[in-house]
Amino acid sequence: MAICYGRHRSTGHRFASMMGDPIQLKDEGNKHFQAGDIDKAIECYTNAIKVCKDKKVLAVIHRNRSACYLKKENYANAASDASKAIDVDAADIKALYRRCQALEKLGKLDMAFKDVQRCATIEPKNKTFLETLRRLGAEIQAKLKTTFSTDSRVQNMFDILLDEEMEKDKKEKAANNLIVLSREDAGADRIFQNNGVPLLLNMIETGKPEMILSAVRTLSGMCTGHKARAMAIIHMVGIDKMCSIMAVDNEELALATCNFFQCVNDSLTGGDKREYGKEEALVLDAAKDLKTILLSLLEMAASKKVSGHGRDQALNLLSKNVPRKEKREQDNSRTLFTIDHGLKKILKVCGQVPELPDQLPLTENTQLIASVLLNRLYDDLKCDPERDNYRDICDEYIKSKIDPNDMDKTLHAINTISGLLQGPFDVGNALVGHQGIMEMMVALCGSEREVDQMVAVEALIHSSTKMSRATFIITNGVSLLKDIYKKTKNEKIKIRALVGLCKLGSAGGDDYSLRQFAEGSTEKLAKQCRKWLCNPQIDSKTRKWAIEGLAYLTNDADVKDDFVEDEPALKAMFELAKSTDKTIIYAVACTLVNCTNCYDKKEIIPEMVQLAKFSKQHVPEQHPKDKKDFIERRVKRLLKAGVTSALTVMVKADNSILTDQTKEMLSRVFLALSDDARDRGTIVAQGGGKALIPLALEGTDTGKVRASHALAKIAAISNPEIAFPGERVYEVVRPLVSLLHTDRDGMQNYEALRGLTNLAGYSEKLRVKIVKEKALSDIENYMFEEHDQIRQAAVECMCNLVTCKEVQERYLEDGNDKLKLLVLLCGEDDENVQVAAAGALAMLTAVQKKLCTKMTCVTSQWLEILQRLCLHTNLKIQHRGLVIVYNMLNSDDNELAKKLIECEILEILTVIGKAEDNPKRQEPIDVARTCLVKAMDLGLIKPFASPS
């Protein structure tokens, strides 16, 4: 037993010793590796790693196991083990090279290259390392060329997009990448050169909306700003093909195709600034293509095969591109061509009655877009013969549709007149005046068919815009409308009849003495409108007419006061304003203008009133509820109900709906809302600041001025970073600068200066932008202004601008009185002006030492003014004066410093500097002491020595 026990003990001891000795296990692993038994070698190294405590030995074992894993082609583990060895010794050349080999096999060439680069640095003569370094360098270059080659990227994207089995997210990513690439000129060129257009046509032929959308957007990018490429693309793809895509009943596709045609039009009409040389006139004559596109769009406008969305976009393109951009341009041939070849087609759209069978597909916005187009074409005509031709075509069209034996055709004619009344009113008005038209409308109101009544009532509403005609209809049609309103059970007709009554009831505008109906009648009509407006069971198109009614009735102050007190009605109107039906915007804008009284009012001169009364002429009267306190209360109620968020949505509407007149009304409303500084935070919080920018840049002159004024009010007291986030803040500068023109009123000048002051204090980029917009001359002129507040605002603005280098250079220039004015303003009696002027002078003399000397030459009063600043009881002014003194002492002009110390300035500095520390007066005390120390440094005064 004893012997057996001894044997067992000996073997166990030997095994235990091996398990506990990592060196022995490592050596055992090395033997297995040399013998080619890689698996046993890995086992030994793994056991050694488990028991090894020595970091250096552990690093060697990891390095050896890394070699095993390389043999087994387990490259991830090989790289991991080599990294563990490198963590211990960064110069372990074997581990570095093994990791390099593993990383190369894993495709991580750049990381492998770094490892072999370190190896070559440690052993620069090692041929293996140098050869690997060269080979990896070449591979990386080849891979980079392949990876970043636009050609390869383009082909890869098309392969992914046209692969039926490819995952959806990969297809979406490839489509987005293709669109982004097409927006860069180099990318667009590579797509075009690498058979891109046929491949994009393949995507279109798939018939899948998402594929067609990506293809169209890519084509739009390729056509942008490149005339030759745009012409090639429309010939390769075909105008008919693109029109057929736009005709599909898919709003997103219609919009994308509309954008494509717009990009093509812009490129063919001047968006491309390249020089094509002598061949340009021959090769790039775009007139034929533009004419073909125009005719195709006109065909689309009246085609039954085109969806409502496609028709909207075709009309939008015509509206945007046919009339002249500027009236000073002489050539209106596109408009004349459109009238001759397409006016009847547009009139056909206006005349559609959706309730009748066999009508064109329309959206809720189509007919208004057509009316706006008709108006823009008429406005673009230059002379009477052209206008006569337009009217003759309209007249001929209406006559051809009126048929006593075919009521549907007659309805089409009446609806066409309604469209013209909403567009070129004079043309529609002349047609209504034709014998029998008005009588026909009245007769249709009495028809048994509800559709006849509806169309006729709408026509009456639109035709009663002029006071004289309203009076005629009041005489002849009010009883008829009342009869329809009472008898019909159809809500759609009832509400239209009500709107007709509303419009006739408001024919006197806001003139209290010209009420058409008996006292209380308009309030009853308005109450019914509000009731319909708040009824969610009624469709939005019908509820829209309730707002139309309120747009007329809110001329009456009693009605608008009741309306703003009805918060559910206000919120219902705002929700409708945010809906997809944008035809409602004009009525909402009218209602808000009426509620805020921001329309133009004729000034009533008392003497003229007396004269009018004496001669028994009509004298307009103001309603008691149209006084300022009532208006302010209404504004507060509108803000509380969320008017700003509704306005911000309305501003984003397409330009074909958002006409310049509507923009002007929205600008007026914004200005009225921002009148009270306490409300401006609410406007900013709901996005009003951002919404005002496009209104200030586009539209009528009056609208732009009103929007700019509202912007100025907001910019004056708001944090620009919050009110106008991102790059938008730079767009605010131009509208504000436009208010500095001398033809603007004093309040606009003042608010603009305050807004620019706030912006100038925000960032250097904004100060540079203000200078670039050529605002300095106007600001300097207002520094001479007699009006105290405007002068103060101008000086404060300049104070914030003087840190800008361009402004400093203007003050350094000879031959002007800019510095003299600033010095003299420091001597003004107005403390606010003094604070700003002294602040500007303090900053200028701090950064431009030459100005310290120049200041003494521009006026003999400089020293007296400086002493007054230093002795001022207003601590802000005193502090600025003392800073100017310090700047002059520090200006390197010893004569100037000596002159200062030799006068009363030294005594002033001494008195202030010797004062006891006082938290309230500490700034001036500290500056005075700094001045005295500087004077001692210059050797102009000696420190006070007490007697022994």
Coordinates of N, CA, C and O in Angstrom, one line a residue, residues 104-160:
E104 N -5.1 42.6 -41.7 CA -5.2 42.6 -43.1 C -6.2 41.6 -43.6 O -7.0 41.9 -44.5
K105 N -6.1 40.4 -43.0 CA -7.1 39.4 -43.4 C -8.5 39.8 -43.1 O -9.5 39.3 -43.7
L106 N -8.7 40.6 -42.0 CA -10.0 41.0 -41.6 C -10.5 42.2 -42.5 O -11.6 42.7 -42.3
G107 N -9.6 42.7 -43.4 CA -10.0 43.8 -44.3 C -9.8 45.1 -43.7 O -10.1 46.2 -44.3
K108 N -9.2 45.2 -42.5 CA -8.9 46.5 -41.9 C -7.5 47.0 -42.3 O -6.6 47.0 -41.5
L109 N -7.4 47.4 -43.5 CA -6.1 47.7 -44.1 C -5.4 48.9 -43.5 O -4.2 48.9 -43.3
D110 N -6.2 49.9 -43.1 CA -5.6 51.1 -42.6 C -5.0 50.8 -41.2 O -3.9 51.3 -40.9
M111 N -5.7 50.0 -40.4 CA -5.1 49.6 -39.1 C -3.9 48.7 -39.2 O -2.9 48.9 -38.5
A112 N -4.0 47.8 -40.2 CA -2.8 46.9 -40.5 C -1.6 47.7 -40.9 O -0.5 47.5 -40.5
F113 N -1.9 48.8 -41.8 CA -0.8 49.6 -42.3 C -0.1 50.3 -41.1 O 1.1 50.4 -41.1
K114 N -0.9 50.8 -40.1 CA -0.3 51.5 -39.0 C 0.7 50.6 -38.2 O 1.7 51.0 -37.8
D115 N 0.2 49.3 -38.0 CA 1.1 48.3 -37.3 C 2.4 48.0 -38.0 O 3.4 48.0 -37.4
V116 N 2.3 47.8 -39.3 CA 3.5 47.5 -40.0 C 4.4 48.7 -40.2 O 5.7 48.6 -40.2
Q117 N 3.8 49.9 -40.1 CA 4.6 51.1 -40.2 C 5.4 51.2 -38.9 O 6.6 51.6 -38.9
R118 N 4.8 50.8 -37.7 CA 5.6 50.9 -36.5 C 6.7 49.8 -36.5 O 7.8 50.1 -36.0
C119 N 6.4 48.7 -37.1 CA 7.4 47.6 -37.2 C 8.6 48.1 -38.0 O 9.8 48.0 -37.7
A120 N 8.3 48.8 -39.2 CA 9.4 49.3 -40.0 C 10.1 50.4 -39.4 O 11.3 50.6 -39.7
T121 N 9.5 51.2 -38.5 CA 10.2 52.2 -37.7 C 11.2 51.6 -36.8 O 12.3 52.1 -36.6
I122 N 10.8 50.5 -36.1 CA 11.7 49.8 -35.1 C 12.8 49.1 -35.8 O 14.0 49.2 -35.4
E123 N 12.5 48.4 -37.0 CA 13.5 47.7 -37.7 C 13.5 48.2 -39.2 O 12.9 47.6 -40.1
P124 N 14.1 49.4 -39.5 CA 14.0 50.0 -40.8 C 14.6 49.2 -41.9 O 14.3 49.5 -43.1
K125 N 15.4 48.2 -41.6 CA 16.1 47.4 -42.7 C 15.5 46.1 -43.0 O 15.9 45.3 -43.8
N126 N 14.4 45.8 -42.2 CA 13.7 44.5 -42.4 C 12.9 44.5 -43.7 O 12.0 45.2 -43.9
K127 N 13.3 43.6 -44.6 CA 12.7 43.6 -45.9 C 11.3 43.1 -45.9 O 10.5 43.6 -46.7
T128 N 11.0 42.2 -45.0 CA 9.6 41.7 -44.9 C 8.6 42.9 -44.5 O 7.6 43.0 -45.1
F129 N 9.1 43.7 -43.5 CA 8.2 44.8 -43.1 C 8.1 45.8 -44.2 O 7.0 46.3 -44.5
L130 N 9.2 46.1 -44.9 CA 9.2 47.1 -46.0 C 8.3 46.7 -47.2 O 7.5 47.5 -47.7
E131 N 8.3 45.4 -47.5 CA 7.5 44.8 -48.6 C 6.0 44.9 -48.2 O 5.2 45.2 -49.0
T132 N 5.7 44.5 -47.0 CA 4.3 44.5 -46.5 C 3.8 46.0 -46.5 O 2.7 46.2 -46.9
L133 N 4.7 46.9 -46.0 CA 4.3 48.3 -46.0 C 4.0 48.8 -47.4 O 2.9 49.5 -47.6
R134 N 4.8 48.5 -48.4 CA 4.5 48.9 -49.8 C 3.2 48.3 -50.3 O 2.4 49.0 -50.9
R135 N 3.1 47.0 -50.0 CA 1.9 46.2 -50.6 C 0.6 46.8 -50.0 O -0.4 47.0 -50.7
L136 N 0.6 47.0 -48.6 CA -0.6 47.5 -48.0 C -0.9 48.9 -48.4 O -2.1 49.3 -48.6
G137 N 0.1 49.7 -48.6 CA -0.1 51.1 -49.1 C -0.8 51.1 -50.5 O -1.7 51.9 -50.7
A138 N -0.3 50.2 -51.4 CA -0.9 50.1 -52.7 C -2.4 49.6 -52.6 O -3.3 50.1 -53.3
E139 N -2.6 48.7 -51.7 CA -4.0 48.1 -51.6 C -4.9 49.2 -51.0 O -6.1 49.3 -51.5
I140 N -4.4 50.0 -50.1 CA -5.3 51.0 -49.5 C -5.6 52.0 -50.5 O -6.8 52.5 -50.6
Q141 N -4.7 52.4 -51.3 CA -5.0 53.4 -52.4 C -6.0 52.9 -53.4 O -6.9 53.6 -53.8
A142 N -5.8 51.6 -53.7 CA -6.8 51.0 -54.7 C -8.2 50.9 -54.1 O -9.2 51.2 -54.7
K143 N -8.2 50.6 -52.8 CA -9.5 50.5 -52.1 C -10.2 51.8 -52.0 O -11.4 52.0 -52.2
L144 N -9.4 52.9 -51.6 CA -9.9 54.2 -51.5 C -10.5 54.7 -52.9 O -11.5 55.3 -53.0
K145 N -9.7 54.3 -53.9 CA -10.2 54.7 -55.3 C -11.5 54.1 -55.6 O -12.4 54.7 -56.2
T146 N -11.6 52.8 -55.2 CA -12.9 52.1 -55.5 C -14.0 52.6 -54.6 O -15.1 52.8 -55.1
T147 N -13.7 52.7 -53.3 CA -14.7 53.1 -52.3 C -15.3 54.5 -52.6 O -16.5 54.7 -52.6
F148 N -14.4 55.4 -52.9 CA -14.8 56.8 -53.1 C -15.0 57.2 -54.5 O -15.3 58.4 -54.8
S149 N -14.8 56.3 -55.4 CA -15.1 56.7 -56.8 C -16.6 56.9 -57.0 O -17.4 56.1 -56.7
T150 N -16.9 58.1 -57.5 CA -18.3 58.4 -57.8 C -19.0 57.4 -58.7 O -20.1 57.0 -58.5
D151 N -18.2 57.0 -59.7 CA -18.8 56.0 -60.7 C -19.2 54.8 -60.0 O -20.3 54.2 -60.2
S152 N -18.3 54.3 -59.1 CA -18.6 53.0 -58.4 C -19.8 53.2 -57.5 O -20.7 52.4 -57.4
R153 N -19.9 54.4 -56.8 CA -21.0 54.7 -55.9 C -22.3 54.7 -56.7 O -23.3 54.2 -56.2
V154 N -22.3 55.4 -57.8 CA -23.5 55.5 -58.6 C -24.0 54.1 -59.0 O -25.1 53.8 -58.9
Q155 N -23.0 53.3 -59.5 CA -23.4 52.0 -60.0 C -24.0 51.1 -58.8 O -25.0 50.4 -59.0
N156 N -23.3 51.2 -57.7 CA -23.7 50.5 -56.5 C -25.2 50.9 -56.1 O -26.0 50.0 -55.8
M157 N -25.4 52.2 -56.1 CA -26.8 52.7 -55.8 C -27.8 52.1 -56.7 O -28.9 51.6 -56.3
F158 N -27.6 52.2 -58.0 CA -28.5 51.7 -59.0 C -28.7 50.1 -58.8 O -29.8 49.6 -58.9
D159 N -27.6 49.4 -58.6 CA -27.7 48.0 -58.4 C -28.6 47.7 -57.2 O -29.5 46.8 -57.3
I160 N -28.5 48.4 -56.1 CA -29.3 48.2 -54.9 C -30.8 48.5 -55.2 O -31.7 47.8 -54.9

